[in-house]
Every structure is written in C-alpha cells, then in structure tokens.
Amino acid sequence: MSAICPKCQNVLQLEQIPLRKDVQMTCAVCQAALRVSLVVGLDSAPTAGAASGSRPSSPALNEKRVMAAVEGEASNEMIREVLTTEGFEWVTVGPGQDIMTRLEKERPAVLIVDVGFPEIHGFEIAELIRKRSDLKEIGVILLASIYDKTRYKREPDSLYGADDYVERHHIQDQLLSKIHRILGTRSRPIPETAPPTETVRTAAEPPPQSPIRTATATQPRSSGPSEPAMTLDGVFEDLLEKEGKTTVEKAPAEDLKKPPPKPKRVEDPAAHETAKRLARIIISDIALYNQRAIEEGIRNGTFYEVLHEEIDEGKKLYESRVPSAIVVSTDYYREAIDDFIEKRKAEMQRRA
Amino acid sequence: MSFINYSAREINCKIVFYGPGLGGKTTNLQYIYKKTNPESKGKMISLATESERTLFFDFLPLALGTIKGFKVRFHLYTVPGQVFYDASRKLILKGVDGVVFVADSQAERLEANIESVENLRKNLQEQGYSLDGLPFVVQYNKRDLPSAVSVEELNQTLNPKGAPFFEAVAPQGRGVFETLKEIAKQVILQIKKGS
C-alpha cells in the first residue's frame, strides 16, 4: 500500500496498513512529518496531508471536475463550452436536486453556483460547504446577475465563504481565470493513481472525523415556487366572480406629468446623524445613476466638475431638508462626497 | 381610496410600488405586463429619462374580474425612487389603496431603503393615511446579487410590523406575481369590508 506526500508528491510505501489507529511517519524526500490513517470505501486516490499543510486532507477532490448549479440553459451552455475547451469535466446539478449530496458523490474541485438558486441561495450553499470537513476544500464561485452592465455595479461586501464570484455576462472572459486561480492557490493534494477501494490518508494533525453524510435540510423560501404564475386567473376565486373582458385604460391624469415642484424646507429635529445619513443617501443615488461619470471623475480628478449639476441638485435638496443651523455649522454633504470618492477610489484600485 | 364608478359599474384600485432608486419597481411592472394575459391588461405607460430612471411614474392597468357585478381594475403605479423626487412621490400616492415596498437587498442600499420606507410613512401621513392601516406588502428584490443582506435583517429594519414579504429577482419574475397576488388580495378584502 502506498500514499502520496502532499508536500513533495513523493510516493510513500507503507509496510503496515493502518487500520483503526493513525501511523506517524516522515517523508523520505522532504522530511515532512506525516500522519497516516485509513479511510475505507471512498472512491478516491491515496493522498496525504503534510505537517506544514494547514488543512487535513479529506477524500480527494477530482481536480478536473467542475460542478455547475446554475439556472438557465444559456448560462449552462456557456459554462459547458468554457470548461470543456479547457479540458475540465463538467457536471451539473439542477433545481430540485440536493446539491450537497451531489457534491459528496462527484467531489468536484470547484462548484459554480447561482446566487439565486431556486431552493437554496448560492451563498447559503457556500456556508454549508465551509462547515463540512469533507467538502470545505471545494472551491466555490458564485454566479451573480447584474442589472446594468455599465452603470449598476458594485463590489460585494461579503461572499459568505465563497472564493470568488462571476457575473453572468463575464462567464466567457472571467470564469476560467477564476477557476485556475482557485485551483492554483489551494494546496490540495493531487491524486495520481487509480481509485482504490481502500484509501490511505496522511495528515500531520489528527485526521478529521470520517465524513458524516448528513442530509442537507433546505428551508423553502418565502417567495414560494420558483416559477411564478403567469396570470392572476384563479387566484381570487373566493373573492371575485370571473369576467374575461378586455380592458384598456387611459393614461393617468395630466397633472401627474407636471415636473416635480422644488422640495420644501424641512425642519428636522433629528439633527446631525439624520443630516449625515441624508448626505450619504444623496451621493449614493447620484452614484447609482451616473456610474460612468463617477469613475471618469475619480480617475481624472475631475469629480466635482463632471458631476457639478448632480452635486448642485443634491446640495439644494440637502439644504432644503437639513436645519439651517446644521448646514451652516458643518458641511456633511461635502464630507459625504469626499468620503464616497475615497472609498470608490480604493475600490477601483483594488479592481485594477 | 378605491374609485367606484356606479354608472359604468367599475371599481378602480390604485396600487403603488414604492422604494429606493433602481430597486426594481419598474422591472416588476414590466414583468407583470409581459406575462399577463393581453385581455386583462391595458397599455403600460412608462415615463423615464434617457438614463432609464423613472422620472415620474409607470402605470399599468389590470382587470381582475368582478365583485358584486362591479368590474375590478387595478392600476399599478411606480414612483421615482431617487431621494430627489419626493414631490412626484407625494402626488402619486394620492388615492392609494395599497402599497408594495420594493426594497433593494444589497447592503450598500440599506440606508436608501430605510430613508424610502420612512419617506413613505411620512408622505402617507401628510395625506391622512397610515401605513399600518393600508394593504401593504414588502418585496426584497435582487436576492441573486452577492451582497444581498439576509431577509431577517431586512425584516427587522424595514418591516418591524411584520407585513407579508416576498423575496424576488424581478428580471426573472421570481416573487413578482406572488407579491402582486398578495397586495391584490389585501386590497380586495379591504373593499369587501368597506362594502
């Protein structure tokens, strides 16, 4: 029986087959201290965890296998194309299937999961995976939608345990590099031999408990079935008598089309914190609708020039809603803008 | 209040989709418009600027059936969500029968959500309404974005009275009809109570 040193990939010959007890040994090539234990009945190659390795090895993952839990034929097809041209094995799990059970069975190196997967959110799956000692090495990439490719984009604050995320329209140009980055940064042992019926695992630290195969309970989401009803028929049977006549309405009254009058001055006693919050919301709104101008202004140092109309409009609103004593004493509006510029600048530098 | 036209035997109800800018209010209406039986809907009016923001409102009439021989029509409106357009929002809220609050689930829009729900409460009060007495549904939209805040946290912040709420991904239609059905149900029950 043999095992593979995770540090130098040296094949270790074992004279004794460890049964219930772990065996301590040293790699003859790199001198790494190893702990070897036997795992019976797993469909994976012998692997070992090095003394210096941070995580003990679980049954090996298939480094060439990527699983996609993604809604929509078009997205799945795009992912398949990208993966297969690079030699990855592509497996899918669809709505209604238990993703965790499939992960146990398929043991992919990476999971690509829709953030809005019907039964369970992508980030909830990421959290579940990270809690499982036998699955936590799986790389997780969240697949996110984006509403406007150019204007409406922000960096997420948290990926809930996922390694990365990719937006739907960047599958073709970003997904592969993200997968490679995950695989490259993981010090995961690579299986080199055919799957045996018995697996020997070595680890410097006490091995994890045998994988516990537990059913994954998923909460039904409050929005109900994933496919929305397409009409309202039948919904109000107890409330309404049906009538199927065509109805066409006119537009609402003309007075609704008038331009909004200037906001009235609001004397708000909630003072400084309210003023600060209002200032942040105004700049947040400006940013939301002027994404390109914002980035251009920050990049070229012309933020106030490029957006002077919006900034002036926002200032008027701010001054109309904040008590004049506060407006005069502290310019929270300007502070909020400067703070926003700093944060966005840092974000742009991170992305670059 | 719902407008009852006795000669035409019609009841017209006004439902307003309220919420912060670019939160998905228009997308809700667009999806409803796209997926509703042509015989049940009128022309959708959308007044937006070139940059796609809703400047004044969107409007979609829907016919649902009859109550006691009166045709029931729902007029769906959205408001401009940006904090700048408070006057338009007040105007659109006049005569409202039910409100759907479309919240943007992203963490960075939490303050804008809070501001918007407070603004809704205040604007209703100015017109003699109370949010607690009106049919009201909350929709947490953009659940598929990575920075979505948990529903528990959103409920604590935006929906402390525990109004019915739904998670949604409006461009895909998830949660859209569920939200509409719930608000329509509440409005109809209110009308029935009144009659």
XYZ file of C-alpha atoms in Angstrom:
547
model
C 0.000 0.000 0.000
C 1.198 3.464 -0.755
C 0.286 7.071 -0.077
C 1.334 10.346 -1.611
C 3.095 13.071 0.314
C 1.091 16.251 -0.219
C 4.175 18.417 0.091
C 6.552 16.884 -2.456
C 4.271 14.333 -4.148
C 6.671 11.516 -3.175
C 5.050 8.089 -3.134
C 5.342 6.606 0.353
C 5.456 2.846 0.665
C 3.679 1.581 3.759
C 4.755 -1.627 5.330
C 1.857 -1.681 7.688
C -1.625 -0.905 6.700
C -3.058 1.298 9.392
C -6.429 0.065 10.392
C -8.006 1.900 13.227
C -5.001 3.751 14.553
C -3.103 6.516 12.805
C 0.546 5.906 11.940
C 3.231 8.567 12.325
C 5.934 8.710 9.657
C 8.335 11.022 7.888
C 8.566 11.604 4.156
C 11.929 10.297 2.964
C 12.298 13.092 0.407
C 11.088 16.315 2.053
C 11.246 15.176 5.669
C 7.674 16.328 6.325
C 6.117 14.784 9.407
C 3.004 12.922 8.389
C 0.130 11.128 9.997
C -1.361 8.278 8.015
C -4.817 6.936 8.522
C -7.022 4.572 6.654
C -10.281 5.557 5.135
C -12.296 2.652 3.814
C -14.668 2.660 0.931
C -14.069 6.060 -0.578
C -13.802 6.459 -4.278
C -10.629 8.452 -4.256
C -6.924 8.039 -4.587
C -4.496 7.778 -1.682
C -3.441 11.185 -0.516
C -1.513 12.620 2.361
C -1.562 15.758 4.430
C 1.780 17.369 5.196
C 2.844 18.535 8.618
C 3.034 22.028 7.247
C -0.314 21.749 5.499
C -2.982 23.902 7.030
C -5.911 21.610 6.456
C -6.068 17.876 6.850
C -6.980 16.095 3.668
C -10.439 14.812 3.003
C -11.151 12.216 0.351
C -9.555 13.723 -2.716
C -11.414 16.031 -4.983
C -11.360 15.493 -8.699
C -9.156 18.347 -9.884
C -10.526 18.275 -13.391
C -14.162 18.211 -12.411
C -16.286 21.318 -12.075
C -19.892 21.224 -10.989
C -22.401 23.851 -12.059
C -25.589 24.500 -10.099
C -26.919 27.143 -12.373
C -30.320 28.085 -13.668
C -30.984 28.657 -17.328
C -29.940 26.740 -20.420
C -27.980 29.612 -21.923
C -25.790 30.057 -18.850
C -25.230 26.307 -18.526
C -24.267 26.024 -22.156
C -21.849 28.919 -21.861
C -20.226 27.340 -18.809
C -20.007 23.957 -20.529
C -18.261 25.477 -23.538
C -15.759 27.374 -21.429
C -14.931 24.350 -19.263
C -14.744 21.643 -21.877
C -12.408 23.614 -24.137
C -10.001 23.717 -21.212
C -10.325 20.003 -20.541
C -12.455 20.194 -17.450
C -15.096 17.605 -16.799
C -18.428 19.351 -16.477
C -21.265 18.076 -14.293
C -24.476 19.831 -13.461
C -26.976 19.783 -10.672
C -30.382 21.212 -11.340
C -33.170 22.673 -9.252
C -34.845 20.033 -7.131
C -31.646 18.040 -6.612
C -29.746 18.042 -3.352
C -26.530 19.871 -4.141
C -24.734 18.657 -1.023
C -25.431 15.012 -1.825
C -24.163 15.502 -5.348
C -21.030 17.194 -4.050
C -20.342 14.204 -1.813
C -20.713 11.897 -4.762
C -18.989 13.854 -7.515
C -16.313 15.565 -5.406
C -15.615 18.371 -7.874
C -12.690 20.728 -7.370
C -14.903 23.727 -7.976
C -18.605 24.439 -7.689
C -20.184 27.252 -9.686
C -23.480 28.113 -8.058
C -26.185 30.612 -8.883
C -26.562 33.176 -6.139
C -30.285 32.916 -6.715
C -30.521 29.120 -6.982
C -34.206 28.238 -6.542
C -34.263 26.029 -3.479
C -31.310 27.447 -1.635
C -29.258 30.576 -2.159
C -25.769 30.172 -3.557
C -24.185 31.837 -0.581
C -26.079 29.545 1.794
C -24.561 26.591 -0.053
C -21.127 28.193 0.263
C -21.632 28.468 4.010
C -22.755 24.840 4.263
C -19.731 23.672 2.290
C -17.321 25.558 4.515
C -18.803 23.894 7.582
C -18.230 20.407 6.190
C -14.783 18.973 6.850
C -15.105 16.632 3.873
C -16.208 19.321 1.421
C -14.632 22.522 2.625
C -11.756 22.312 0.131
C -14.143 22.672 -2.781
C -13.696 25.999 -4.484
C -16.943 27.926 -4.712
C -17.698 30.552 -7.326
C -20.973 32.437 -7.028
C -22.710 33.283 -10.263
C -24.355 36.666 -9.949
C -26.731 38.581 -12.116
C -26.160 42.180 -12.852
C -28.844 44.596 -13.825
C -26.941 47.062 -15.882
C -23.580 46.102 -17.185
C -22.189 49.588 -17.190
C -23.969 51.680 -14.610
C -25.151 49.452 -11.886
C -22.276 47.580 -10.458
C -20.781 47.325 -7.035
C -18.320 45.090 -5.328
C -19.971 42.767 -2.833
C -19.008 43.229 0.793
C -19.114 39.555 1.621
C -19.024 36.352 -0.378
C -20.276 34.251 2.546
C -17.438 31.788 2.361
C -17.283 31.545 -1.429
C -13.891 32.008 -3.047
C -14.997 34.331 -5.785
C -17.919 35.438 -7.880
C -18.509 35.954 -11.548
C -21.228 37.952 -13.204
C -23.328 36.200 -15.773
C -22.084 38.289 -18.662
C -18.466 37.576 -17.708
C -18.692 33.778 -17.837
C -16.782 33.634 -21.097
C -13.994 36.018 -20.250
C -13.511 35.592 -16.486
C -14.698 32.199 -15.317
C -11.648 30.182 -16.382
C -9.122 32.510 -14.813
C -11.077 32.453 -11.575
C -11.161 28.643 -11.559
C -7.431 28.456 -12.236
C -6.721 30.960 -9.528
C -8.679 28.917 -7.014
C -7.003 25.679 -8.053
C -3.601 27.332 -8.041
C -3.911 28.822 -4.601
C -5.216 25.705 -2.960
C -2.553 23.395 -1.610
C -4.734 20.465 -2.391
C -3.126 17.064 -2.892
C -3.391 15.778 -6.436
C -4.376 12.154 -6.903
C -2.077 10.270 -9.243
C -3.228 6.710 -9.138
C -6.392 4.888 -9.990
C -9.095 4.957 -7.342
C -8.680 2.034 -4.968
C -11.284 0.569 -2.751
C -9.193 1.490 0.245
C -7.733 4.932 0.688
C -4.838 5.869 2.868
C -4.744 9.396 4.090
C -1.919 11.029 5.936
C -2.045 14.137 7.976
C 0.254 15.968 10.347
C -2.579 16.723 12.666
C -5.184 14.312 13.887
C -7.369 13.454 10.933
C -10.839 14.782 10.702
C -13.691 12.566 11.643
C -14.947 10.304 8.940
C -17.141 12.189 6.604
C -20.564 12.315 8.064
C -23.101 12.066 5.380
C -25.986 14.059 6.604
C -28.999 15.123 4.700
C -28.965 18.794 3.972
C -32.129 20.474 5.076
C -33.009 23.450 2.963
C -35.555 25.985 4.026
C -38.227 26.722 1.476
C -38.022 30.315 0.501
C -40.800 32.615 1.375
C -41.297 33.665 -2.202
C -42.918 30.308 -2.852
C -42.492 28.338 -6.049
C -39.629 29.370 -8.246
C -41.784 29.666 -11.345
C -44.225 32.492 -10.885
C -47.761 32.160 -12.050
C -48.190 33.854 -15.365
C -51.654 35.201 -14.868
C -53.827 36.192 -12.000
C -56.599 33.811 -13.012
C -57.731 31.506 -10.281
C -56.083 33.458 -7.523
C -59.145 35.244 -6.305
C -61.793 32.658 -6.949
C -63.118 33.045 -3.463
C -63.130 36.791 -3.741
C -64.171 37.544 -7.280
C -66.545 36.436 -9.938
C -64.603 35.863 -13.118
C -65.038 38.067 -16.124
C -62.744 37.849 -19.086
C -63.329 41.076 -20.915
C -60.583 43.151 -22.389
C -59.951 46.340 -20.552
C -57.826 49.150 -21.805
C -57.201 52.112 -19.619
C -56.115 55.581 -20.425
C -53.017 57.144 -19.016
C -53.360 58.819 -15.664
C -54.382 62.410 -15.348
C -52.246 65.122 -16.855
C -51.413 66.604 -13.506
C -49.155 63.657 -12.781
C -46.950 64.619 -15.698
C -46.074 68.012 -14.293
C -42.475 68.428 -13.205
C -41.992 67.950 -9.501
C -42.009 71.194 -7.554
C -38.906 72.138 -5.589
C -38.807 70.358 -2.260
C -39.931 72.444 0.678
C -37.589 73.156 3.541
C -37.974 70.500 6.201
C -37.045 71.386 9.760
C -35.881 68.036 11.058
C -35.005 67.905 14.761
C -33.139 64.628 14.354
C -30.094 66.804 13.789
C -26.612 65.718 12.907
C -26.981 61.973 12.355
C -30.012 62.496 10.145
C -28.133 65.112 8.155
C -25.174 62.780 7.690
C -27.425 59.966 6.577
C -29.274 62.146 4.119
C -25.975 63.310 2.650
C -24.843 59.689 2.196
C -28.122 58.706 0.552
C -27.966 61.613 -1.867
C -24.476 60.754 -3.027
C -25.448 57.074 -3.178
C -28.323 57.986 -5.502
C -26.103 60.191 -7.628
C -23.601 57.361 -7.909
C -26.262 54.866 -8.841
C -27.404 56.804 -11.860
C -24.075 58.215 -13.004
C -21.707 55.278 -12.782
C -19.606 56.149 -15.823
C -19.245 59.819 -14.940
C -18.327 58.869 -11.382
C -15.500 56.578 -12.452
C -14.271 59.058 -15.028
C -14.318 61.895 -12.486
C -12.427 59.854 -9.914
C -9.900 58.586 -12.415
C -9.153 62.058 -13.794
C -9.548 64.009 -10.571
C -12.475 65.927 -12.074
C -15.276 64.533 -9.940
C -16.751 67.875 -8.922
C -16.527 69.273 -12.463
C -18.033 66.277 -14.236
C -20.902 65.934 -11.787
C -21.455 69.543 -10.855
C -25.113 69.542 -11.933
C -25.989 66.494 -9.871
C -23.937 67.691 -6.936
C -25.633 71.100 -7.017
C -29.046 69.464 -7.261
C -28.197 67.238 -4.328
C -26.932 70.164 -2.324
C -30.170 72.011 -2.824
C -32.077 69.008 -1.606
C -29.757 68.572 1.361
C -30.091 72.198 2.366
C -33.834 72.067 1.999
C -34.138 69.171 4.387
C -31.490 69.853 6.986
C -31.937 72.564 9.630
C -30.064 75.658 8.540
C -28.090 75.730 11.774
C -26.524 72.399 10.859
C -25.986 73.405 7.236
C -24.058 76.440 8.375
C -22.076 74.707 11.112
C -20.877 71.545 9.347
C -20.826 70.593 5.684
C -21.860 66.967 5.986
C -22.807 66.952 2.328
C -19.276 67.745 1.208
C -17.886 65.279 3.750
C -20.119 62.522 2.394
C -18.973 63.203 -1.163
C -15.291 63.227 -0.203
C -15.746 60.041 1.775
C -17.503 58.431 -1.180
C -14.695 59.455 -3.550
C -12.082 57.945 -1.236
C -13.927 54.664 -0.909
C -14.678 54.367 -4.608
C -11.092 55.250 -5.487
C -9.843 52.452 -3.242
C -12.347 50.058 -4.805
C -11.210 50.996 -8.313
C -7.588 50.488 -7.355
C -8.411 47.049 -5.951
C -10.123 46.100 -9.172
C -7.327 47.398 -11.388
C -59.462 55.123 -1.654
C -60.755 52.983 -4.485
C -62.745 54.899 -7.059
C -66.189 53.463 -7.734
C -67.925 54.429 -10.946
C -71.569 53.407 -10.410
C -72.774 54.189 -13.916
C -70.020 52.116 -15.506
C -70.175 49.635 -12.620
C -66.439 49.737 -12.103
C -64.159 49.727 -9.097
C -60.710 51.150 -9.725
C -57.987 50.405 -7.214
C -54.631 52.065 -7.072
C -51.548 50.126 -6.068
C -48.278 51.993 -5.763
C -44.875 50.317 -5.980
C -42.652 52.355 -3.693
C -38.961 52.039 -2.879
C -35.465 53.411 -3.395
C -33.993 54.267 -6.774
C -33.131 51.418 -9.134
C -34.578 48.927 -6.700
C -36.660 47.143 -9.344
C -40.091 48.776 -9.202
C -40.280 49.336 -12.933
C -38.902 45.872 -13.570
C -41.764 44.437 -11.501
C -44.316 46.223 -13.665
C -42.530 45.279 -16.851
C -42.571 41.629 -15.872
C -46.245 41.752 -14.924
C -47.008 43.467 -18.204
C -45.032 40.912 -20.185
C -46.607 37.898 -18.546
C -50.217 38.964 -18.142
C -52.945 37.833 -20.462
C -53.381 40.552 -23.153
C -57.106 40.576 -22.462
C -56.514 41.586 -18.876
C -54.166 44.467 -19.315
C -54.111 47.917 -20.774
C -51.272 49.880 -22.225
C -48.275 50.302 -19.986
C -47.186 53.888 -19.691
C -43.607 54.467 -18.748
C -42.108 57.888 -18.357
C -38.412 57.578 -17.923
C -35.381 59.631 -18.788
C -32.712 58.541 -21.225
C -30.739 57.050 -18.391
C -33.683 54.752 -17.671
C -34.588 56.163 -14.314
C -38.280 56.569 -13.680
C -38.816 60.291 -13.757
C -42.453 60.390 -12.774
C -44.151 57.033 -12.818
C -45.021 53.867 -14.641
C -48.629 52.931 -14.996
C -50.235 49.599 -15.787
C -53.955 48.877 -15.665
C -55.042 45.302 -14.959
C -58.547 43.852 -14.953
C -59.148 41.073 -12.476
C -62.833 40.213 -12.506
C -65.936 41.418 -10.691
C -67.187 41.969 -7.166
C -70.974 42.107 -6.857
C -71.333 42.974 -10.512
C -68.659 45.649 -10.473
C -65.589 45.241 -12.626
C -62.429 45.427 -10.573
C -59.471 47.125 -12.164
C -56.078 47.547 -10.631
C -53.967 50.498 -11.581
C -50.349 49.804 -10.825
C -48.003 52.757 -10.405
C -44.369 53.123 -9.608
C -42.799 56.194 -8.122
C -39.411 57.687 -8.949
C -37.249 56.205 -6.243
C -34.486 58.773 -6.096
C -34.471 60.842 -2.992
C -34.737 63.951 -5.220
C -38.255 63.295 -6.433
C -40.255 63.500 -3.275
C -42.876 65.820 -4.742
C -43.690 63.339 -7.501
C -43.974 60.568 -4.990
C -46.447 62.522 -2.899
C -48.588 63.195 -5.928
C -48.635 59.569 -6.997
C -49.610 58.412 -3.511
C -52.879 60.364 -3.674
C -55.818 57.998 -3.552
C -53.663 54.917 -2.977
C -55.370 51.640 -1.999
C -52.310 49.511 -1.406
C -48.541 49.815 -1.329
C -45.824 47.417 -2.377
C -42.463 48.403 -0.980
C -39.720 47.117 -3.279
C -36.528 47.033 -1.247
C -33.083 46.660 -2.743
C -31.480 43.776 -0.841
C -27.923 44.969 -1.321
C -26.105 46.008 1.840
C -24.972 49.299 0.334
C -28.587 50.317 -0.302
C -29.799 49.654 3.217
C -29.783 53.325 4.163
C -31.635 54.219 0.971
C -34.249 51.567 1.862
C -34.660 52.980 5.345
C -34.966 56.508 4.018
C -37.533 55.377 1.465
C -39.751 53.494 3.908
C -39.652 56.451 6.315
C -40.461 58.749 3.422
C -43.405 56.525 2.503
C -44.757 56.638 6.042
C -44.382 60.403 6.208
C -45.907 61.080 2.788
C -48.887 58.874 3.603
C -49.409 60.653 6.911
C -49.384 64.022 5.173
C -52.306 62.794 3.120
C -54.185 61.390 6.058
C -53.235 57.743 5.618
C -51.450 55.407 7.962
C -49.149 52.767 6.543
C -50.311 50.381 9.261
C -53.910 50.705 8.134
C -53.260 50.233 4.427
C -52.819 46.997 2.491
C -49.047 46.677 2.462
C -46.577 44.119 1.124
C -42.789 44.192 1.213
C -40.716 42.724 -1.566
C -36.997 42.074 -1.068
C -35.652 42.305 -4.563
C -32.244 41.467 -6.048
C -31.855 38.345 -3.959
C -29.455 36.980 -6.551
C -26.791 39.615 -6.003
C -23.807 38.616 -3.905
C -24.077 41.427 -1.382
C -27.720 40.754 -0.545
C -28.451 41.305 3.151
C -30.277 38.498 4.971
C -34.062 38.632 4.945
C -34.110 38.536 8.760
C -32.041 41.691 8.938
C -34.133 43.416 6.287
C -37.319 42.493 8.098
C -36.000 43.878 11.375
C -35.057 47.141 9.742
C -37.743 47.713 7.162
C -40.688 45.623 8.209
C -40.901 45.627 12.016
C -44.697 45.278 11.976
C -44.421 42.015 10.085
C -46.267 42.787 6.854
C -46.287 39.928 4.331
C -42.974 39.842 2.487
C -41.506 38.085 -0.518
C -38.056 37.552 -1.904
C -37.687 38.438 -5.537
C -35.463 38.501 -8.559
C -37.650 40.776 -10.638
C -35.984 40.436 -14.075
C -36.545 36.677 -13.866
C -40.019 37.130 -12.413
C -39.255 35.344 -9.192
C -41.518 36.677 -6.456
C -43.203 39.200 -8.735
C -46.609 37.584 -9.096
C -46.570 36.343 -5.533
C -46.199 39.945 -4.406
C -48.910 41.185 -6.733
C -51.345 38.487 -5.673
C -50.827 39.271 -2.010
C -51.376 43.008 -2.366
C -54.383 42.480 -4.660
C -55.869 40.069 -2.136
C -55.453 42.561 0.692
C -56.988 45.392 -1.366
C -59.974 43.297 -2.383
C -60.602 42.224 1.188
C -60.490 45.865 2.219
C -63.033 46.778 -0.444
C -65.276 43.926 0.631
C -65.051 45.090 4.223
C -65.991 48.592 3.134
C -68.929 47.459 1.060
